[in-house]
Amino acid sequence: MPAPDNGPDNDPVSVRLLGTGAADGWPQAFCRCASCGAERAAGRVRGQTAALLDGTVLLDCGPSTPEAATRAGVDLAGVRLLLVTHQHSDHLSPAALMHRGWVTAAPLTVAGPPDAIAAARAWLPEDAPVTWLPVAPGERHHLVGYDVRVLAAAHTTGLGAADAAEAILWDVTTPDGTRVLHATDTGPLPATTVAAARDAAYDVVLLEETFGDRGDLAGEQHLGLAAFAEQVRRLREVGAVTDTTDVVAVHLSHHNPPTPELARRLAAVGARVVDDGTELVPGTVTPRPGGRTLVLGGARSGKSVEAERLVAGEPRVAYVATSGRRDGDAEWAERVALHVERRPAHWRTVETLDLVALLTADVPDEALLVDCLTLWLTGVIDRYGAWEPSAPDHAAAWSAVETEVAALLDAWRGTSRRVVAVSNEVGQGIVPATASGRLFRDAMGRLNAAVAAATEDVRWCVAGRVVTL
C-alpha cells in the first residue's frame, strides 16, 4: 500500500537506486568505445541517476526515472516529496510530474533551486495538489516527516538567476534517524558543504563520479576518480564518512573503466558501484584495504600510480621517497619533479632509506607509501660499497647489506601501519652484462619474494593493468 501522506511507517529504511548513470547513460547508445562495448557484452545498462527513500522521497527525477522504477519492481505512487538537485533534464523531467497528475490527486511537495521549481511549475495547472518550495544552500526544512538540509554544489546550469544557486545537494535524515547524502551533480565539494557535513556520520553517501580518468573533462562541474577519492577523504576527515558509511558512486558515464575495474578502483577508498535497481541496506560498507600491500611491475607499468590510488582516500599519508635527489642529474630531477607534482598537498614527503624506523613508528591514521624498494636496495648497496663481487672486502660488505634487508623484513612483518610499497620486477628482461648487474637482479628478486611472502595483498602491474597475485 502507498505510504500515508504524513510520511512512512516504521518499516526498515529503504534506499533504492533507480539509476546510477550520467545524462546519456552507460553504455552510451551512440558509442562504440571499449568501455561501452564491455558493458554491453556484460548486459549492464545504467540509466539516469535517481534514488527512492522509503517509497516516499524521490531524489531527482529524469525522463528515464519512472521506467527505471518499473524495471526495479517498484512504483512511485507513494512519493510525497521530490527533491531536485538542478534543472538539467536528466535530473528534472517536468513531463513526469504532468504524467503523475493524470492518475493521482495525492499531495506532493517539490523542492529545489528556484529556476528548477519555475521550470517544473509551468507544466502543471495552478490548482494541482503540489506544494512548490524554492530552496537555497544553508536552509533546513521538515518535510513529510524527513529532516532535509540543503547543501551547496559546485555545479551550474546557466538556466537560473545570477543571485540564486542553480544546483544543490541534499542531506536527508529519515524518521528513524538514517542519514543520506545525495551529492550529484558537483565538482569538488565547496568548503561550506564539507563544514556543514561535519560529524554527520552519514549512513549512505551517493557521490557522483562522472569522468573516470579523463582529467581533461573532470573539473569544477563534475568529479573523476581522483577527485572522487579526494572528496571521500575530505568527508572522512570531518566525520561525515565513517567506517560504517556506505559510499556509492553514481552519475557514472562511459569515460569510466568497465564496471569490474571501476569497482576495484573504488574499493581502494572504501566505496562501491552497484547496479541500477539495487536496494541499499544502511550499514553495508566497503572496507578500505588495510595492512600491507606490495605493488610490483616493470618500467612505466603503472605501479606507482596504482600505489598512489590505494592511499588516496587515507586522511594522512607519508610518501617515502627512497631515491634521493642526485644533485647534478637534470633528467633525474625532472623525474622527481613529476612525482612531486602529482602528490596531494596534504601528503608529507620523507626522503630516507631508514624504512625500519618508519615501519615501527606508532603514527595513528597515517599511511605509508614507499616508492620504491628497488631504490632502497640500491641505496643500501651504495652505502656499503657492495657492488663489485670480485672486490676483496665484498663478503663483509654484502653481509652488511643482508643485515639491513633482514631488519627491513622483520619490521615489515611486524608493522601495524597501513603501508603500500612499490618495487620493480627486474628479472624478466635482458640478462645483465655485468657481474654487479646480475648481483643486483638476483638480490632484488629475493627481496621481492621475501616481502611478498609477508604481505596480505600483492599486485602486479602490466601495461597499466593490475593483476592480484
XYZ file of C-alpha atoms in Angstrom:
469
model
C 0.000 0.000 0.000
C 1.177 3.553 -0.620
C 2.833 5.324 2.280
C 0.491 7.730 4.132
C 0.632 11.389 3.270
C 2.296 12.329 6.557
C 5.347 10.131 5.976
C 6.445 6.484 6.118
C 5.619 3.867 8.699
C 8.128 2.090 10.901
C 9.372 -0.374 8.285
C 13.167 -0.613 7.801
C 14.629 2.247 5.795
C 14.768 1.566 2.072
C 17.237 3.353 -0.205
C 16.573 2.212 -3.750
C 18.896 3.364 -6.512
C 16.640 3.618 -9.548
C 19.514 4.784 -11.748
C 23.283 5.202 -11.413
C 24.221 6.651 -14.797
C 25.022 10.085 -16.175
C 22.764 12.056 -18.523
C 23.499 9.885 -21.566
C 23.536 6.600 -19.680
C 26.174 3.884 -19.806
C 26.702 2.297 -22.266
C 26.091 5.320 -24.455
C 23.782 4.292 -27.269
C 25.769 6.049 -29.996
C 29.209 4.967 -28.782
C 31.497 2.043 -29.635
C 34.293 2.756 -27.149
C 35.866 -0.119 -25.210
C 34.030 0.819 -22.027
C 30.616 0.817 -23.711
C 31.472 -2.415 -25.511
C 32.395 -4.164 -22.273
C 29.189 -3.040 -20.562
C 27.029 -4.136 -23.495
C 28.723 -7.538 -23.577
C 28.029 -7.957 -19.859
C 24.409 -6.844 -20.233
C 24.841 -3.898 -17.872
C 22.749 -0.789 -18.555
C 22.767 2.326 -16.388
C 20.069 4.974 -16.635
C 19.935 8.500 -15.253
C 20.740 8.798 -11.548
C 17.810 8.887 -9.119
C 17.094 7.381 -5.697
C 13.942 6.494 -3.787
C 13.768 6.631 0.027
C 11.099 4.548 1.745
C 8.909 4.788 -1.335
C 8.158 8.324 -0.144
C 11.045 10.615 -1.090
C 12.366 10.784 -4.655
C 15.837 12.242 -5.115
C 15.839 13.668 -8.663
C 13.533 12.512 -11.440
C 14.810 12.428 -15.008
C 12.932 11.234 -18.081
C 14.006 7.621 -17.548
C 13.213 7.504 -13.813
C 9.568 6.288 -13.968
C 10.506 3.430 -16.302
C 13.520 2.616 -14.112
C 11.206 2.252 -11.119
C 9.043 -0.180 -13.079
C 12.082 -2.229 -14.106
C 13.166 -2.315 -10.456
C 9.789 -3.733 -9.466
C 8.598 -0.698 -7.510
C 6.105 2.077 -8.167
C 6.196 5.782 -7.407
C 2.578 6.085 -6.271
C 3.617 6.676 -2.656
C 6.033 9.528 -3.425
C 5.090 12.632 -1.434
C 8.354 14.572 -1.699
C 10.549 15.225 -4.737
C 13.955 16.727 -4.011
C 15.510 18.149 -7.181
C 19.217 18.990 -7.367
C 19.043 21.167 -10.502
C 17.206 21.859 -13.719
C 19.304 19.765 -16.135
C 16.947 17.404 -17.919
C 18.448 14.174 -16.564
C 17.601 15.338 -13.039
C 14.261 17.028 -13.605
C 11.560 15.873 -16.018
C 8.527 18.172 -15.718
C 6.714 15.788 -18.052
C 6.965 13.052 -15.406
C 5.149 15.348 -12.959
C 2.487 16.009 -15.553
C 2.064 12.269 -16.126
C 1.710 11.768 -12.367
C -1.079 14.323 -12.327
C -3.038 12.275 -14.870
C -3.530 9.410 -12.388
C -3.465 10.834 -8.848
C -4.503 13.874 -6.846
C -2.328 12.875 -3.880
C -0.361 15.806 -2.451
C 3.248 16.293 -3.469
C 5.965 18.690 -2.329
C 8.623 19.591 -4.904
C 11.736 21.314 -3.546
C 14.757 22.543 -5.480
C 16.591 25.596 -6.814
C 14.269 28.485 -7.805
C 14.829 28.103 -11.561
C 14.131 24.358 -11.397
C 10.900 24.962 -9.468
C 9.779 27.576 -12.003
C 10.524 25.239 -14.914
C 8.551 22.355 -13.402
C 5.659 24.511 -12.229
C 4.959 25.672 -15.784
C 3.953 22.120 -16.746
C 1.163 21.760 -14.159
C -2.124 23.607 -13.722
C -2.321 26.218 -10.993
C -4.739 24.087 -8.967
C -2.500 20.995 -8.995
C -2.101 19.496 -5.479
C 1.599 20.368 -5.453
C 3.470 22.496 -2.941
C 6.370 24.272 -4.664
C 9.358 25.008 -2.429
C 12.297 27.014 -3.842
C 15.321 26.486 -1.582
C 18.871 27.738 -1.151
C 22.033 26.284 0.430
C 22.052 26.550 4.204
C 18.315 26.056 4.641
C 16.724 23.297 6.708
C 13.177 22.010 6.317
C 10.954 19.369 7.911
C 9.020 17.745 5.077
C 6.674 14.721 5.257
C 8.482 13.530 8.365
C 12.013 13.972 6.980
C 14.657 16.404 8.170
C 16.034 17.967 4.977
C 19.157 20.127 4.767
C 20.170 21.997 1.615
C 23.906 21.995 0.802
C 25.884 23.861 -1.827
C 27.040 22.127 -5.020
C 29.945 23.051 -7.290
C 27.778 22.980 -10.392
C 25.988 25.491 -12.585
C 23.368 25.137 -15.313
C 23.267 28.563 -16.936
C 19.500 28.446 -16.553
C 18.947 30.410 -13.352
C 19.292 33.904 -11.973
C 22.755 35.174 -11.160
C 21.878 35.703 -7.494
C 20.466 32.222 -6.850
C 22.001 28.764 -6.600
C 21.372 26.737 -9.741
C 22.372 23.389 -8.244
C 22.252 21.990 -4.730
C 22.912 18.780 -2.805
C 20.539 17.086 -0.375
C 21.232 15.917 3.193
C 18.210 13.876 4.282
C 17.516 12.255 7.662
C 14.698 9.714 7.751
C 12.238 9.482 10.664
C 14.242 6.618 12.178
C 17.486 8.648 12.052
C 19.108 7.150 8.934
C 21.053 9.911 7.185
C 21.665 10.083 3.434
C 23.772 12.482 1.377
C 22.722 12.836 -2.274
C 25.678 14.602 -3.918
C 25.216 14.896 -7.668
C 25.995 16.852 -9.798
C 29.040 18.552 -8.349
C 32.690 19.245 -8.799
C 34.974 19.361 -5.730
C 32.686 19.951 -2.761
C 32.522 23.578 -1.593
C 34.187 24.209 1.762
C 30.820 25.272 3.175
C 29.355 21.880 2.279
C 32.182 19.949 3.911
C 31.853 22.142 7.011
C 28.076 21.605 7.125
C 28.631 17.839 6.944
C 30.996 17.756 9.930
C 30.189 14.840 12.253
C 27.189 13.875 10.113
C 28.272 10.211 10.143
C 26.127 9.509 7.098
C 24.705 6.050 6.692
C 24.670 6.375 2.889
C 26.590 8.741 0.610
C 25.638 8.879 -3.065
C 28.532 10.740 -4.665
C 28.889 11.480 -8.336
C 31.819 10.107 -10.326
C 31.322 11.017 -13.958
C 34.609 11.161 -15.822
C 36.848 8.338 -14.595
C 40.463 9.082 -15.514
C 39.560 11.791 -18.015
C 41.219 14.649 -16.192
C 40.728 16.806 -19.279
C 36.950 16.553 -18.759
C 36.616 16.416 -14.984
C 36.975 19.763 -13.273
C 34.867 22.300 -11.447
C 31.495 20.865 -12.546
C 31.934 17.083 -12.191
C 34.214 14.560 -10.499
C 36.547 11.954 -11.927
C 38.058 9.070 -9.987
C 40.915 11.083 -8.475
C 38.631 13.915 -7.346
C 36.060 11.386 -6.080
C 38.718 9.853 -3.832
C 39.683 13.298 -2.584
C 36.076 14.182 -1.690
C 35.709 10.917 0.222
C 38.905 11.743 2.085
C 37.641 15.247 2.913
C 34.329 13.890 4.160
C 36.101 11.221 6.197
C 38.383 13.859 7.698
C 35.397 15.744 9.176
C 33.477 12.676 10.340
C 30.869 12.814 7.580
C 32.087 9.478 6.190
C 32.906 6.870 8.821
C 33.803 3.205 8.853
C 30.068 2.385 8.723
C 29.154 4.664 5.797
C 28.048 3.053 2.542
C 29.683 5.225 -0.128
C 28.251 4.555 -3.582
C 29.434 6.134 -6.842
C 26.628 7.447 -9.056
C 26.205 9.550 -12.230
C 28.570 7.154 -13.991
C 29.499 7.593 -17.645
C 31.382 5.639 -20.298
C 34.505 7.670 -19.520
C 34.975 5.206 -16.662
C 36.696 1.835 -16.996
C 34.327 -1.160 -17.218
C 32.442 -1.970 -14.048
C 34.768 -4.686 -12.626
C 37.803 -2.387 -12.880
C 35.774 0.569 -11.619
C 34.684 -1.481 -8.616
C 38.297 -2.375 -7.859
C 39.366 1.244 -8.078
C 36.533 2.478 -5.857
C 37.202 -0.180 -3.230
C 40.592 1.423 -2.573
C 38.810 4.390 -0.968
C 36.051 2.391 0.708
C 33.411 2.998 -1.963
C 31.484 0.779 -4.360
C 29.446 0.656 -7.548
C 26.061 -1.087 -7.745
C 23.594 -1.936 -10.492
C 20.515 0.118 -11.269
C 17.607 -1.014 -9.124
C 19.788 -2.004 -6.165
C 18.243 -1.555 -2.745
C 20.911 -0.351 -0.355
C 20.938 -1.637 3.196
C 22.230 1.038 5.593
C 25.212 -0.389 7.426
C 26.627 -2.139 4.352
C 30.191 -0.942 3.929
C 33.108 -1.463 1.608
C 36.168 -1.686 3.853
C 39.263 0.104 2.662
C 42.292 -2.111 2.076
C 44.367 -2.388 5.223
C 47.627 -3.957 6.305
C 50.457 -4.375 3.804
C 50.359 -4.100 0.025
C 53.228 -4.745 -2.386
C 52.858 -3.358 -5.906
C 55.221 -4.912 -8.453
C 55.801 -4.103 -12.111
C 58.258 -3.206 -14.790
C 59.243 0.239 -16.042
C 56.256 2.501 -16.776
C 53.834 -0.305 -15.935
C 51.621 1.914 -13.772
C 52.841 0.600 -10.429
C 53.426 4.000 -8.774
C 50.052 5.275 -9.961
C 48.350 2.160 -8.563
C 50.124 2.613 -5.220
C 49.047 6.245 -5.031
C 45.439 5.281 -5.765
C 45.489 2.795 -2.891
C 46.133 5.520 -0.317
C 44.208 8.346 -1.997
C 41.341 8.075 0.484
C 43.536 7.976 3.593
C 43.292 11.041 5.842
C 47.089 11.202 6.263
C 49.864 9.842 4.061
C 53.652 9.833 4.405
C 55.227 9.458 0.978
C 58.603 7.790 1.495
C 60.996 8.659 -1.327
C 63.996 6.341 -1.294
C 65.639 7.770 -4.399
C 67.471 10.788 -3.065
C 67.925 13.954 -5.114
C 71.056 13.047 -7.171
C 72.461 16.556 -7.445
C 73.664 17.410 -10.940
C 71.423 14.878 -12.716
C 68.911 17.048 -14.603
C 66.968 14.127 -16.054
C 66.543 12.570 -12.608
C 65.474 15.905 -11.154
C 62.751 16.121 -13.797
C 61.508 12.641 -12.898
C 61.365 13.574 -9.212
C 59.550 16.826 -10.008
C 56.835 14.943 -11.919
C 56.305 12.618 -8.966
C 56.105 15.545 -6.536
C 53.666 17.418 -8.757
C 51.045 14.673 -8.700
C 51.148 14.157 -4.919
C 48.249 15.697 -2.982
C 49.155 18.780 -0.977
C 48.216 17.147 2.343
C 50.777 14.331 1.935
C 54.090 14.741 3.677
C 57.266 13.610 1.930
C 60.029 11.774 3.752
C 63.317 11.263 1.905
C 65.094 8.429 3.677
C 66.449 4.892 3.496
C 65.506 4.262 7.137
C 62.360 2.276 6.447
C 62.680 0.314 9.688
C 62.099 3.433 11.792
C 59.010 4.349 9.785
C 57.538 0.836 9.838
C 57.961 0.531 13.606
C 56.750 4.051 14.442
C 53.328 4.443 16.046
C 51.674 7.167 13.970
C 47.875 6.752 14.138
C 45.899 7.169 10.927
C 48.948 7.879 8.759
C 49.537 5.503 5.868
C 52.993 4.876 4.414
C 53.664 4.816 0.679
C 57.188 3.573 -0.035
C 58.406 4.302 -3.549
C 60.377 2.234 -4.006
C 62.129 -0.850 -2.609
C 64.316 -1.053 -5.700
C 65.918 2.301 -4.997
C 66.076 1.426 -1.296
C 68.156 -1.657 -2.095
C 70.286 0.393 -4.488
C 70.938 2.926 -1.733
C 71.854 0.254 0.799
C 74.317 -1.381 -1.609
C 75.792 2.063 -2.282
C 76.137 2.694 1.447
C 78.386 -0.349 1.913
C 80.134 -0.246 -1.454
C 78.996 -3.778 -2.158
C 78.588 -3.602 -5.913
C 81.692 -5.451 -7.074
C 81.670 -9.216 -6.321
C 85.370 -9.509 -7.046
C 86.376 -6.843 -4.507
C 88.481 -8.196 -1.570
C 86.059 -6.883 1.052
C 82.885 -7.826 -0.807
C 81.861 -10.610 1.574
C 81.857 -8.261 4.568
C 80.116 -5.503 2.618
C 77.436 -7.855 1.346
C 76.914 -9.263 4.830
C 76.083 -5.713 5.960
C 73.569 -5.377 3.126
C 71.918 -8.650 4.112
C 71.695 -7.462 7.731
C 69.772 -4.377 6.601
C 67.491 -6.495 4.405
C 66.763 -8.798 7.351
C 65.937 -5.811 9.566
C 63.599 -4.434 6.911
C 61.801 -7.773 6.610
C 61.384 -8.007 10.399
C 59.930 -4.502 10.512
C 57.659 -5.240 7.536
C 56.294 -8.384 9.195
C 55.696 -6.598 12.494
C 54.290 -3.258 11.354
C 50.790 -2.240 12.415
C 50.673 0.632 9.936
C 48.867 0.745 6.636
C 51.764 0.510 4.183
C 51.973 0.287 0.403
C 55.367 -0.400 -1.138
C 56.366 -0.230 -4.798
C 59.072 -2.448 -6.244
C 60.434 -3.237 -9.694
C 60.305 -6.667 -11.253
C 63.787 -6.647 -12.792
C 64.299 -10.313 -13.609
C 62.192 -10.538 -16.753
C 64.319 -8.538 -19.147
C 67.756 -8.887 -20.700
C 70.340 -10.709 -18.604
C 72.678 -8.006 -17.268
C 76.053 -7.908 -18.979
C 77.992 -7.195 -15.776
C 78.549 -9.133 -12.583
C 77.253 -6.244 -10.493
C 74.093 -6.075 -12.634
C 73.469 -9.788 -12.170
C 74.129 -9.473 -8.439
C 71.511 -6.724 -8.167
C 68.966 -8.591 -10.290
C 69.219 -11.641 -8.046
C 69.136 -9.623 -4.829
C 66.087 -7.676 -5.998
C 64.269 -10.881 -6.899
C 64.988 -12.359 -3.470
C 63.839 -9.182 -1.709
C 60.594 -9.029 -3.693
C 59.866 -12.683 -2.943
C 60.566 -12.262 0.767
C 58.408 -9.136 1.082
C 55.602 -10.756 -0.935
C 55.650 -13.779 1.375
C 54.908 -11.477 4.319
C 52.245 -9.410 2.540
C 48.461 -9.767 2.517
C 47.938 -8.029 -0.807
C 50.371 -8.375 -3.732
C 49.609 -6.713 -7.073
C 51.388 -6.919 -10.395
C 51.105 -4.097 -12.931
C 51.408 -4.827 -16.649
C 50.755 -2.184 -19.325
C 48.697 -0.165 -16.878
C 46.544 -3.171 -15.903
C 46.595 -4.587 -12.391
C 46.580 -8.289 -11.525
C 46.230 -9.568 -7.967
C 48.751 -12.278 -7.197
